[in-house]
Coordinates of C-alpha atoms and ligand atoms in Angstrom, one line a residue:
M117 CA 4.2 25.5 -0.1
I118 CA 1.7 22.7 0.4
R119 CA 1.1 22.2 4.2
I120 CA 0.8 18.5 5.1
G121 CA -0.4 16.9 8.3
I122 CA -0.1 13.2 9.1
I123 CA -2.7 11.3 11.2
G124 CA -1.5 8.1 12.9
Y125 CA 2.3 7.5 13.2
G126 CA 3.3 4.0 12.1
N127 CA 5.5 2.5 9.4
L128 CA 3.7 4.1 6.5
S129 CA 3.6 7.5 8.1
R130 CA 7.3 7.4 8.8
G131 CA 7.7 6.6 5.0
A132 CA 5.5 9.6 4.1
E133 CA 7.5 11.8 6.5
A134 CA 10.7 10.9 4.7
A135 CA 9.1 11.5 1.3
I136 CA 7.9 15.0 2.2
R137 CA 11.6 15.9 2.8
Q138 CA 12.3 15.0 -0.8
N139 CA 9.6 17.4 -2.2
P140 CA 10.6 21.0 -1.8
D141 CA 7.1 22.3 -2.5
M142 CA 5.8 20.5 0.6
E143 CA 6.2 21.0 4.4
L144 CA 5.2 18.7 7.2
V145 CA 3.3 20.9 9.7
A146 CA 2.2 18.4 12.4
V147 CA 1.7 14.7 13.3
F148 CA -1.4 13.5 15.2
S149 CA -1.7 10.3 17.2
R150 CA -4.3 8.6 19.3
R151 CA -1.5 7.8 21.8
D152 CA 0.0 10.2 24.3
P153 CA 1.9 12.7 22.1
K154 CA 4.9 12.6 24.5
S155 CA 5.4 8.9 23.7
V156 CA 5.6 9.5 19.9
K157 CA 8.9 10.7 18.6
V158 CA 8.9 12.1 15.1
K159 CA 12.1 12.3 13.0
T160 CA 11.7 15.8 11.5
E161 CA 13.0 18.5 13.7
G162 CA 10.6 21.2 14.7
V163 CA 7.5 19.2 13.9
G164 CA 5.0 18.9 16.8
V165 CA 3.1 15.8 17.8
Y166 CA -0.5 16.4 18.9
H167 CA -3.3 14.3 20.1
V168 CA -6.0 13.6 17.5
D169 CA -8.5 15.6 19.7
D170 CA -6.6 18.7 18.6
I171 CA -7.1 18.1 14.9
P172 CA -10.0 20.5 14.4
S173 CA -7.9 23.5 15.6
F174 CA -5.6 22.9 12.6
K175 CA -8.3 23.6 10.1
D176 CA -6.7 26.7 8.6
K177 CA -3.1 25.5 9.0
I178 CA -3.0 22.3 7.0
D179 CA -3.9 21.8 3.3
V180 CA -3.9 18.0 3.1
M181 CA -3.9 15.3 5.8
I182 CA -2.1 12.0 5.0
L183 CA -3.8 9.1 6.9
G184 CA -1.4 6.4 8.0
G185 CA -3.9 4.2 9.9
G186 CA -4.5 0.5 9.3
S187 CA -7.2 -0.7 6.8
A188 CA -8.9 -3.1 9.1
T189 CA -10.3 -0.8 11.7
D190 CA -8.6 2.7 11.6
L191 CA -9.4 4.0 8.1
P192 CA -13.1 3.0 7.8
E193 CA -13.6 5.3 10.8
Q194 CA -10.9 8.0 10.3
T195 CA -11.1 8.7 6.6
P196 CA -14.8 9.8 6.6
K197 CA -14.3 11.6 9.9
Y198 CA -11.4 13.8 8.7
A199 CA -12.6 14.2 5.1
E200 CA -15.3 16.4 6.5
M201 CA -12.7 18.8 7.9
F202 CA -9.7 18.4 5.5
N203 CA -8.5 17.2 2.1
V204 CA -7.3 13.7 2.9
V205 CA -5.4 10.8 1.3
D206 CA -5.4 7.2 2.5
S207 CA -4.1 3.8 1.4
F208 CA -7.1 1.6 2.3
D209 CA -6.2 -1.8 0.9
T210 CA -9.1 -4.1 1.6
H211 CA -10.1 -4.5 -2.0
A212 CA -13.5 -6.0 -1.4
R213 CA -14.6 -3.2 0.8
I214 CA -13.4 -0.3 -1.4
P215 CA -17.0 0.5 -2.8
E216 CA -18.4 0.8 0.7
H217 CA -15.4 2.9 1.9
F218 CA -15.8 5.1 -1.2
A219 CA -19.5 5.8 -0.5
N220 CA -18.9 6.8 3.1
V221 CA -15.9 9.0 2.3
D222 CA -17.6 10.6 -0.6
E223 CA -20.6 11.7 1.5
A224 CA -18.3 13.2 4.1
A225 CA -15.9 15.0 1.7
K226 CA -18.8 16.5 -0.3
K227 CA -20.3 17.8 3.0
G228 CA -17.0 19.5 3.8
N229 CA -16.3 20.6 0.3
N230 CA -13.0 18.7 0.4
I231 CA -11.1 16.2 -1.8
A232 CA -10.5 12.7 -0.4
V233 CA -8.3 10.3 -2.4
I234 CA -8.7 6.7 -1.1
S235 CA -6.8 3.5 -1.7
V236 CA -3.6 4.9 -3.1
G237 CA -0.3 3.0 -2.7
W238 CA 1.0 0.4 -5.0
D239 CA -1.8 -2.2 -4.8
P240 CA -4.3 -0.7 -4.7
G241 CA -2.8 2.3 -6.4
M242 CA -0.1 2.1 -9.1
F243 CA -0.9 -1.5 -9.9
S244 CA -4.7 -0.6 -10.3
L245 CA -3.8 2.2 -12.7
L246 CA -1.6 0.0 -14.8
R247 CA -4.3 -2.7 -14.9
M248 CA -6.9 -0.1 -16.0
V249 CA -4.7 1.6 -18.6
S250 CA -3.5 -1.7 -20.1
T251 CA -7.1 -3.0 -20.3
A252 CA -8.2 0.1 -22.0
I253 CA -5.4 -0.2 -24.6
L254 CA -5.8 -3.9 -25.1
P255 CA -9.5 -4.7 -24.5
E256 CA -9.0 -8.4 -25.6
G257 CA -6.6 -10.1 -23.2
N258 CA -5.9 -11.2 -19.6
N259 CA -4.5 -9.4 -16.6
Y260 CA -2.0 -11.0 -14.2
T261 CA -0.8 -9.6 -10.9
F262 CA 2.1 -11.3 -9.1
W263 CA 3.2 -10.0 -5.6
G264 CA 6.7 -10.4 -4.2
K265 CA 9.2 -11.3 -3.4
G266 CA 8.2 -9.5 -0.2
V267 CA 7.1 -9.5 3.4
S268 CA 3.3 -9.9 3.9
Q269 CA 2.5 -8.3 7.2
G270 CA -0.9 -9.9 7.4
H271 CA 0.6 -13.4 7.0
S272 CA 3.4 -12.7 9.4
D273 CA 0.8 -11.6 12.0
A274 CA -1.2 -14.8 11.4
I275 CA 1.8 -17.0 12.2
R276 CA 2.6 -14.9 15.3
R277 CA -0.9 -15.8 16.7
I278 CA -0.1 -19.5 16.7
D279 CA 0.6 -21.0 20.2
G280 CA 4.4 -21.4 20.7
V281 CA 5.4 -18.8 18.2
K282 CA 7.5 -15.9 19.4
D283 CA 8.0 -14.0 16.1
A284 CA 7.7 -14.7 12.4
R285 CA 8.3 -13.2 8.9
Q286 CA 6.4 -14.4 5.8
Y287 CA 7.6 -13.9 2.3
T288 CA 5.3 -14.1 -0.7
I289 CA 7.2 -15.3 -3.8
P290 CA 6.0 -15.3 -7.4
V291 CA 6.5 -18.7 -9.2
D292 CA 9.0 -18.1 -12.0
K293 CA 7.4 -20.7 -14.3
A294 CA 4.0 -19.0 -14.2
L295 CA 5.6 -15.5 -14.7
D296 CA 7.6 -16.9 -17.7
A297 CA 4.5 -18.4 -19.3
V298 CA 2.7 -15.0 -19.0
R299 CA 5.7 -13.2 -20.5
N300 CA 5.8 -15.6 -23.3
G301 CA 2.3 -14.8 -24.3
E302 CA 0.9 -18.2 -23.4
N303 CA -2.2 -16.7 -21.7
P304 CA -2.2 -19.5 -19.1
T305 CA -5.1 -20.1 -16.7
L306 CA -3.3 -20.2 -13.3
S307 CA -4.5 -21.4 -9.9
T308 CA -3.6 -19.7 -6.7
R309 CA -1.0 -22.4 -6.0
E310 CA 0.6 -22.0 -9.4
M311 CA 1.2 -18.2 -9.1
H312 CA 2.8 -17.8 -5.6
T313 CA 4.6 -19.8 -2.9
R314 CA 5.0 -18.8 0.7
E315 CA 8.2 -19.0 2.8
C316 CA 8.0 -18.6 6.5
F317 CA 10.8 -17.8 9.0
V318 CA 9.6 -18.7 12.5
V319 CA 11.1 -18.1 16.0
A320 CA 9.6 -20.7 18.3
E321 CA 9.4 -20.5 22.1
E322 CA 11.7 -22.8 23.9
G323 CA 10.4 -26.4 24.1
A324 CA 7.6 -25.7 21.6
D325 CA 6.4 -28.6 19.4
L326 CA 7.8 -27.5 16.0
A327 CA 6.0 -30.2 14.0
R328 CA 2.7 -29.0 15.3
I329 CA 3.5 -25.3 14.5
E330 CA 4.6 -26.2 11.0
K331 CA 1.4 -28.2 10.4
E332 CA -0.8 -25.4 11.8
I333 CA 0.9 -22.9 9.5
K334 CA 0.6 -25.1 6.4
E335 CA -3.1 -25.9 7.0
M336 CA -4.3 -22.4 8.0
P337 CA -7.4 -21.7 5.9
N338 CA -7.1 -19.0 3.2
Y339 CA -3.7 -17.8 4.5
F340 CA -1.6 -20.9 3.6
D341 CA -3.8 -23.9 2.7
Q342 CA -4.0 -23.0 -1.0
Y343 CA -0.2 -22.5 -1.3
D344 CA 3.0 -24.5 -1.3
T345 CA 4.5 -23.3 1.9
T346 CA 8.0 -23.8 3.4
V347 CA 8.7 -23.3 7.1
H348 CA 12.1 -22.6 8.5
F349 CA 12.7 -22.4 12.3
I350 CA 15.5 -19.8 13.1
S351 CA 16.8 -17.9 16.1
E352 CA 15.6 -14.5 17.2
E353 CA 19.0 -13.0 16.3
E354 CA 18.9 -14.4 12.8
L355 CA 15.3 -13.1 12.3
L356 CA 16.4 -9.6 13.3
E357 CA 19.6 -9.7 11.3
K358 CA 18.4 -11.2 8.0
H359 CA 14.6 -10.4 8.0
G360 CA 14.3 -7.1 9.8
G361 CA 13.3 -5.0 6.7
L362 CA 10.0 -4.7 4.9
P363 CA 10.9 -5.3 1.2
H364 CA 8.2 -5.9 -1.4
G365 CA 7.3 -5.6 -5.0
G366 CA 5.6 -7.4 -7.8
F367 CA 4.5 -7.4 -11.4
V368 CA 1.4 -6.4 -13.3
L369 CA 1.1 -7.9 -16.8
R370 CA -1.5 -7.7 -19.5
S371 CA -1.3 -10.1 -22.4
G372 CA -3.6 -9.1 -25.3
V373 CA -4.2 -9.4 -29.0
T374 CA -4.8 -6.9 -31.9
G375 CA -5.4 -7.1 -35.6
L376 CA -8.4 -8.1 -37.8
E377 CA -7.5 -11.8 -37.3
K378 CA -6.2 -11.2 -33.8
E379 CA -2.9 -12.3 -35.2
N380 CA -0.6 -10.0 -33.2
H381 CA 0.2 -10.5 -29.6
H382 CA 1.4 -7.9 -27.0
V383 CA 2.6 -8.1 -23.5
I384 CA 2.6 -5.0 -21.2
E385 CA 4.7 -5.4 -18.0
Y386 CA 5.1 -3.1 -15.0
A387 CA 7.5 -4.2 -12.3
L388 CA 8.3 -3.0 -8.8
K389 CA 11.3 -4.0 -6.7
L390 CA 11.1 -2.2 -3.3
D391 CA 13.6 -2.2 -0.5
S392 CA 11.0 -0.6 1.8
N393 CA 7.2 -1.1 1.2
P394 CA 6.2 1.7 3.6
E395 CA 8.7 4.2 2.2
F396 CA 7.6 3.6 -1.3
T397 CA 3.9 3.6 -0.4
G398 CA 4.5 6.8 1.6
S399 CA 6.1 8.4 -1.5
I400 CA 3.0 7.7 -3.5
L401 CA 0.8 9.2 -0.8
V402 CA 2.8 12.4 -0.9
A403 CA 2.6 12.8 -4.7
V404 CA -1.2 12.1 -4.5
A405 CA -1.5 14.7 -1.7
R406 CA -0.1 17.3 -4.2
A407 CA -2.8 16.2 -6.7
A408 CA -5.5 16.5 -4.0
Y409 CA -4.3 20.0 -3.3
K410 CA -4.5 21.0 -7.0
M411 CA -8.0 19.5 -7.4
K412 CA -9.3 21.3 -4.4
Q413 CA -7.9 24.6 -5.7
R414 CA -9.9 24.1 -8.9
G415 CA -13.0 23.8 -6.9
D416 CA -13.5 20.0 -7.2
K417 CA -14.8 18.0 -4.2
G418 CA -15.7 14.4 -3.1
C419 CA -14.0 11.1 -3.0
K420 CA -11.5 10.1 -5.7
T421 CA -9.3 7.1 -6.5
I422 CA -6.1 6.9 -8.5
F423 CA -8.3 6.6 -11.7
D424 CA -9.6 10.1 -11.2
I425 CA -6.2 11.9 -10.9
A426 CA -4.9 13.7 -14.0
P427 CA -1.2 12.5 -14.2
A428 CA 0.2 16.0 -14.3
D429 CA -1.4 16.8 -11.0
L430 CA 1.0 14.4 -9.3
S431 CA 4.0 16.4 -10.5
A432 CA 5.7 19.4 -8.9
M433 CA 6.8 20.4 -12.5
S434 CA 4.8 23.0 -14.5
P435 CA 2.9 21.8 -17.6
E436 CA 5.6 23.6 -19.7
E437 CA 8.4 21.8 -17.9
L438 CA 6.6 18.5 -18.2
R439 CA 6.2 18.9 -22.0
A440 CA 9.8 19.9 -22.4
H441 CA 11.4 17.2 -20.3
L442 CA 9.2 14.2 -19.8
L443 CA 6.8 14.0 -22.8
Ligands
NDP570 P1 1.2 0.4 11.5 O1 0.6 -0.7 12.3 O2 2.7 0.7 11.6 O3 0.4 1.7 11.8 C1 -1.0 1.8 11.9 C2 -1.4 2.7 13.0 O4 -1.1 2.0 14.2 C3 -0.7 4.0 13.1 O5 -1.5 5.0 12.3 C4 -0.7 4.4 14.6 O6 -1.8 5.2 15.0 C5 -0.7 3.0 15.2 N1 0.6 2.6 15.7 C6 1.8 2.6 15.1 N2 2.8 2.2 15.9 C7 2.2 1.9 17.1 C8 2.8 1.5 18.3 N3 4.1 1.3 18.5 N4 1.9 1.3 19.3 C9 0.6 1.6 19.2 N5 0.0 2.0 18.0 C10 0.8 2.2 17.0 O7 0.8 0.1 10.0 P2 1.6 0.4 8.7 O8 2.0 1.8 8.7 O9 2.6 -0.6 8.4 O10 0.5 0.2 7.6 C11 -0.7 1.0 7.5 C12 -1.6 0.6 6.4 O11 -1.0 0.9 5.2 C13 -1.9 -0.9 6.3 O12 -3.0 -1.3 7.1 C14 -2.3 -1.0 4.8 O13 -3.7 -0.8 4.8 C15 -1.7 0.2 4.2 N6 -0.8 -0.1 3.1 C16 -1.2 0.0 1.8 C17 -0.4 -0.3 0.7 C18 -1.0 -0.1 -0.7 O14 -0.2 -0.4 -1.6 N7 -2.2 0.4 -0.9 C19 1.0 -0.8 0.9 C20 1.4 -0.8 2.3 C21 0.5 -0.5 3.3 P3 -1.7 6.2 16.2 O15 -0.4 7.0 16.0 O16 -2.9 7.0 16.2 O17 -1.6 5.3 17.4

């Protein structure tokens, strides 16, 4: 049995908790939070919630810690800190800062003789793996990544910060025309605006100036100004009823050529359609926790990404079973 702990209890951690129940070789031992443990209610019966200050006392009771913290401020601090004590897995998704995060975590994990797998989820994570493998197979070609249709938490938060906005949900939507052109092997050069549109559902405070809110959304630098954005004002009830979930998904495509004259064309496509982003991401973290456990058992240490994981390490099946059933 692989003994798992979860540090930080938000959407992603609840997803990982549910995933552990679907993996009979794993058990959830404890959940840790920076909040008062009495205020945090976990779903799994018999699993205790402890304050993060108690983490060191679990050193011999937990094989792998899953970190559910946010990428902006939690993980840069928490992952190196806990990698010195435990094998850890995180879903750090600030792409530009991955090299810096890797270096910090690597130093800590090596000091503690532990394995730390960072930036696993679907992007970064499964999409990164698909981009890498497709590029290795078809070295001459182009990669395309489309996200959605799905809720972007970062963009929804940005709208919520506008004066007069009570609540909001933002969907990122791939543009069909662009997706079709890639699928047809046209190798298009696509601008940001040509690849995705953004659709916003906004609950405004009573008496708020709707035209001003819409203008502020559409002109928000980086978040919306480079996209065609639609804004719908709706009631709080409608937002809860129709936009309460966290669906997401997307497509990774590589369009490449082979042959002496480069006469043959190939398209590789990997698609995800997810009802729940945190539950799917949590499921990936759990499979990767198993791989971290196996790597540690072989005496490996240091920071790893999805590129460093042998595929069979993710599976609960033996090598014989894998060869017989899934090869
Ligand atoms: P949440 O905001 O739900 O949780 C983040 C942290 O906030 C938790 O660890 C928890 O820490 C704290 N928290 C949670 N709920 C509350 C609350 N009610 N009051 C106060 N604090 C709370 O974030 P998500 O779980 O949605 O996402 C976590 C990260 O997952 C994202 O930042 C993103 O980086 C990553 N992610 C990565 C993906 C990928 O493909 N790589 C895909 C999806 C997400 P504590 O218990 O200590 O207070």
